[in-house]
Coordinates of C-alpha atoms in Angstrom, one line a residue:
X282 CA 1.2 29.9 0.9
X283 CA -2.2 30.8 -0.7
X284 CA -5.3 29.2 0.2
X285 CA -5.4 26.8 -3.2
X286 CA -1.6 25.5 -1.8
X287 CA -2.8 25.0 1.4
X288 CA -6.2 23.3 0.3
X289 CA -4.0 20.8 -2.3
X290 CA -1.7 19.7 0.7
X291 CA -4.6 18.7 3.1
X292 CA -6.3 16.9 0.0
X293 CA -3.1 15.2 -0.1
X294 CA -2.5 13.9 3.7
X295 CA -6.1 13.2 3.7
X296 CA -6.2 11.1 0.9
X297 CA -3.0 9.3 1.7
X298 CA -4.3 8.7 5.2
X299 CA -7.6 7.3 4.1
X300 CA -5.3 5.0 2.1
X301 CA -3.9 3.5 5.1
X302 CA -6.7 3.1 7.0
X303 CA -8.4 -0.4 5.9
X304 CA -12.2 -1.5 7.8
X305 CA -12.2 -5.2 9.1
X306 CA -15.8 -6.5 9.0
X307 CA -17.1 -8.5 11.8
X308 CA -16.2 -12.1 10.3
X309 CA -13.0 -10.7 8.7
X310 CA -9.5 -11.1 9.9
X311 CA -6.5 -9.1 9.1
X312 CA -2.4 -9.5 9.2
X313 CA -0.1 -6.9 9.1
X314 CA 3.6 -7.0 9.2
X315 CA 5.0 -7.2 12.4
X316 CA 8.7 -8.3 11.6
X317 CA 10.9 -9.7 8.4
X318 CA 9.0 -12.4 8.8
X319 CA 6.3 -12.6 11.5
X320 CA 2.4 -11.4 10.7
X321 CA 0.7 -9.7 13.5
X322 CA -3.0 -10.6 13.5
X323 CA -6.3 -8.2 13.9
X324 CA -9.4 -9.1 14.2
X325 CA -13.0 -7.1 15.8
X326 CA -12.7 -8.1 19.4
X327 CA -16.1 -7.4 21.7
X328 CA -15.1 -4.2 22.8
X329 CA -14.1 -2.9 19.6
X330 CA -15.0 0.6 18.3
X331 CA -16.6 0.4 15.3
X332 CA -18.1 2.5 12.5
X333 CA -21.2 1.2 10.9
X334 CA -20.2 -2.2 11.9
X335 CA -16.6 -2.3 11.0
X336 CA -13.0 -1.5 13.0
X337 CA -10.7 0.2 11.3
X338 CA -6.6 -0.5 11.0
X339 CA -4.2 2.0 10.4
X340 CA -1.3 0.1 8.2
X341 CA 2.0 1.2 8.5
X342 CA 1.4 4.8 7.5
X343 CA 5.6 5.4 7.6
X344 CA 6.2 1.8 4.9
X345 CA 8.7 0.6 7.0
X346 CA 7.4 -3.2 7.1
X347 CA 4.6 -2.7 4.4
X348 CA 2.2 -5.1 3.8
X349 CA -1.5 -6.1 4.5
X350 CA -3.6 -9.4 3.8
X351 CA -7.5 -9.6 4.7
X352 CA -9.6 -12.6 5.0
X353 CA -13.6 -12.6 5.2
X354 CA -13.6 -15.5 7.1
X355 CA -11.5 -16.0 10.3
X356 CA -12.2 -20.0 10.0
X357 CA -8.5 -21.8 10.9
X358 CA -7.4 -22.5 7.6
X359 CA -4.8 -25.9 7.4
X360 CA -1.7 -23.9 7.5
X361 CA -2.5 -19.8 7.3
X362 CA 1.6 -19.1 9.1
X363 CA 3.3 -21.4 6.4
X364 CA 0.9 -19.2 3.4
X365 CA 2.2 -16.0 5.5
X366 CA 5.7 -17.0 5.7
X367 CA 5.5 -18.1 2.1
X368 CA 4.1 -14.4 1.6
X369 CA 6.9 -12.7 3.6
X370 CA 9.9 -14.1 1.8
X371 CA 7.8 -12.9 -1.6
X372 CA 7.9 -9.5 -0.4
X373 CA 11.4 -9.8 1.6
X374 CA 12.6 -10.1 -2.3
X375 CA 10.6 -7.6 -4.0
X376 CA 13.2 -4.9 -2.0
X377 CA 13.5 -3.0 -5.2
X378 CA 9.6 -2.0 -5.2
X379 CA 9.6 -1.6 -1.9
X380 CA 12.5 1.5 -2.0
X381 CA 10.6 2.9 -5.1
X382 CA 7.5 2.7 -3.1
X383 CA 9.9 4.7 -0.4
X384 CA 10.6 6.8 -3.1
X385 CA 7.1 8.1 -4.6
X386 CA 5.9 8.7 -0.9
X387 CA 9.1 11.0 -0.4
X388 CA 8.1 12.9 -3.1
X389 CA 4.4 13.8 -2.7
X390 CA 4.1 13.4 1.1
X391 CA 7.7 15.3 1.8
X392 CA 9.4 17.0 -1.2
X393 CA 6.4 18.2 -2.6
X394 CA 4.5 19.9 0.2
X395 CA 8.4 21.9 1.1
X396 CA 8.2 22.8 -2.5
X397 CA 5.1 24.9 -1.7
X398 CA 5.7 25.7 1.3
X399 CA 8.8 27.1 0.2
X400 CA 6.8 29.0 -2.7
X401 CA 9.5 27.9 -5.5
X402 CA 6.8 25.7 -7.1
X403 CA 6.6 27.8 -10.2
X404 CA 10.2 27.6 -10.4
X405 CA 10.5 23.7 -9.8
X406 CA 7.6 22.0 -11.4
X407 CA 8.5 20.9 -14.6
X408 CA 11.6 18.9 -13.1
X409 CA 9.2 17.8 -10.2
X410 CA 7.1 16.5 -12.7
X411 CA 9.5 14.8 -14.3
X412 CA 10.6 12.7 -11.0
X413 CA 7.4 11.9 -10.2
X414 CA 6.2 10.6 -13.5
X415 CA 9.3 8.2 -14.0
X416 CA 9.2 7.5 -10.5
X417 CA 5.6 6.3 -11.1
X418 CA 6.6 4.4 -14.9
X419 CA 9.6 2.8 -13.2
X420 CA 7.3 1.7 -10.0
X421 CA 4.4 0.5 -12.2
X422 CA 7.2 -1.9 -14.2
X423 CA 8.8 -3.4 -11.4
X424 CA 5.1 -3.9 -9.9
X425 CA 3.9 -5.8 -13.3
X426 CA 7.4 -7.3 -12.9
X427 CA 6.5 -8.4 -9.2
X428 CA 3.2 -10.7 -10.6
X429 CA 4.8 -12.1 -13.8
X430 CA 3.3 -15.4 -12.5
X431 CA -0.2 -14.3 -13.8
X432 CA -1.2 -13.7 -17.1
X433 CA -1.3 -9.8 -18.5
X434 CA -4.6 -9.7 -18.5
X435 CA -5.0 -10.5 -14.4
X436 CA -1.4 -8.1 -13.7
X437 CA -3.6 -5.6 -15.8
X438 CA -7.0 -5.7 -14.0
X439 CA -4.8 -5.9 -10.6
X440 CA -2.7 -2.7 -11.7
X441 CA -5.2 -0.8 -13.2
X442 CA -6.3 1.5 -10.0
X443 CA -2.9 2.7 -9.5
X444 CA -1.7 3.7 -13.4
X445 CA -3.5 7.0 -13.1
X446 CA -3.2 7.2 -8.9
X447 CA 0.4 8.1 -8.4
X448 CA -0.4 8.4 -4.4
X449 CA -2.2 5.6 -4.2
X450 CA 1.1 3.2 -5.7
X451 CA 2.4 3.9 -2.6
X452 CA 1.1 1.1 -1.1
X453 CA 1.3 -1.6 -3.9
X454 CA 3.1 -4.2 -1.6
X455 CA -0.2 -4.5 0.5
X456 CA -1.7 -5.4 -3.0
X457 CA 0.9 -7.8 -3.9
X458 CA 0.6 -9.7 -0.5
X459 CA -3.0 -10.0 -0.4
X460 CA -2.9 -11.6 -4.2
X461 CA 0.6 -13.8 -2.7
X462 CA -1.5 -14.7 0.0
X463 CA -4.4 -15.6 -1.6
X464 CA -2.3 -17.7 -4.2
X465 CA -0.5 -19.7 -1.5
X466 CA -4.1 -21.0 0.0
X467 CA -5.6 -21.9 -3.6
X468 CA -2.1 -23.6 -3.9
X469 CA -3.0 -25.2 -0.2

């Protein structure tokens, strides 16, 4: 592998990595997925390590039980585990995104990286390409698909970060719960 290979892989864990890593604030709360249908919750405890005031929170790096919802505030809400079970059958159903999700992260964090290692990226890369672009289109409809309860220009503004950031749509179901979950406690 030549140096610029090797270079564009680590750029890519690295980048992917600092994806899953998400910094709860000192009056922030966090839930992750710990089941189908049970949230695990994460807050800064008093012994905490923390970097410039924050503890960071490795989400599920591997997407097996993807999802992620952060609160500022850690006050008891009225009922925050009906909101998260509400939230949990939301992404239980979007199963389609979730395996395309699956999908794109096979490609750039597996495929793609034995591609070069195996040198036969000059030969491959137009049909890579290909794959990962419709991957991408495909994921990016089912994900507008997934919040056809807003209007297009919200699904827009939400979507926008990850039209152009094929790495970064592999984590669109932490998106789509944080908006579900902040829907279901406006919706009280």
């Amino acid at each position: 592998m030549t140096r610029i290979e090797v270079e564009l892989l680590g750029a890519l864990f690295l980048i992917y990595a600092y994806e899953c890593v998400h910094w709860i604030g000192p009056e922030a709360e966090a839930f992750t997925r710990a089941s189908a249908s049970e949230w695990k919750r994460h807050q800064r405890g008093p012994l905490s390590f923390t970097l410039l005031n924050k503890t960071p929170l490795l989400v599920d790096p591997f997407l097996l039980l993807p999802g992620y919802i952060q609160r500022q505030s850690p006050l008891p809400l009225r009922a925050p585990e009906r909101a998260l079970q509400r939230v949990s059958k939301r992404l239980n159903a979007l199963w389609l995104l979730e395996m395309q999700c699956r999908i794109q992260a096979m490609l750039l964090l597996l495929f793609l990286p034995w591609v070069i290692w195996s040198q036969r990226l000059t030969t491959i890369w137009p049909s890579l390409t290909i794959a990962l672009v419709t991957s991408h289109l495909l994921m990016m409809v089912s994900f507008l698909f997934a919040l056809r309860r807003y209007p297009w220009s919200r699904r827009l503004s939400i979507a926008a970060p990850f039209f152009l950031n094929p790495l970064g749509a592999t984590r669109l179901l932490e998106v789509v719960s944080q908006v579900s979950f902040e829907e279901e406690i406006e919706r009280g």
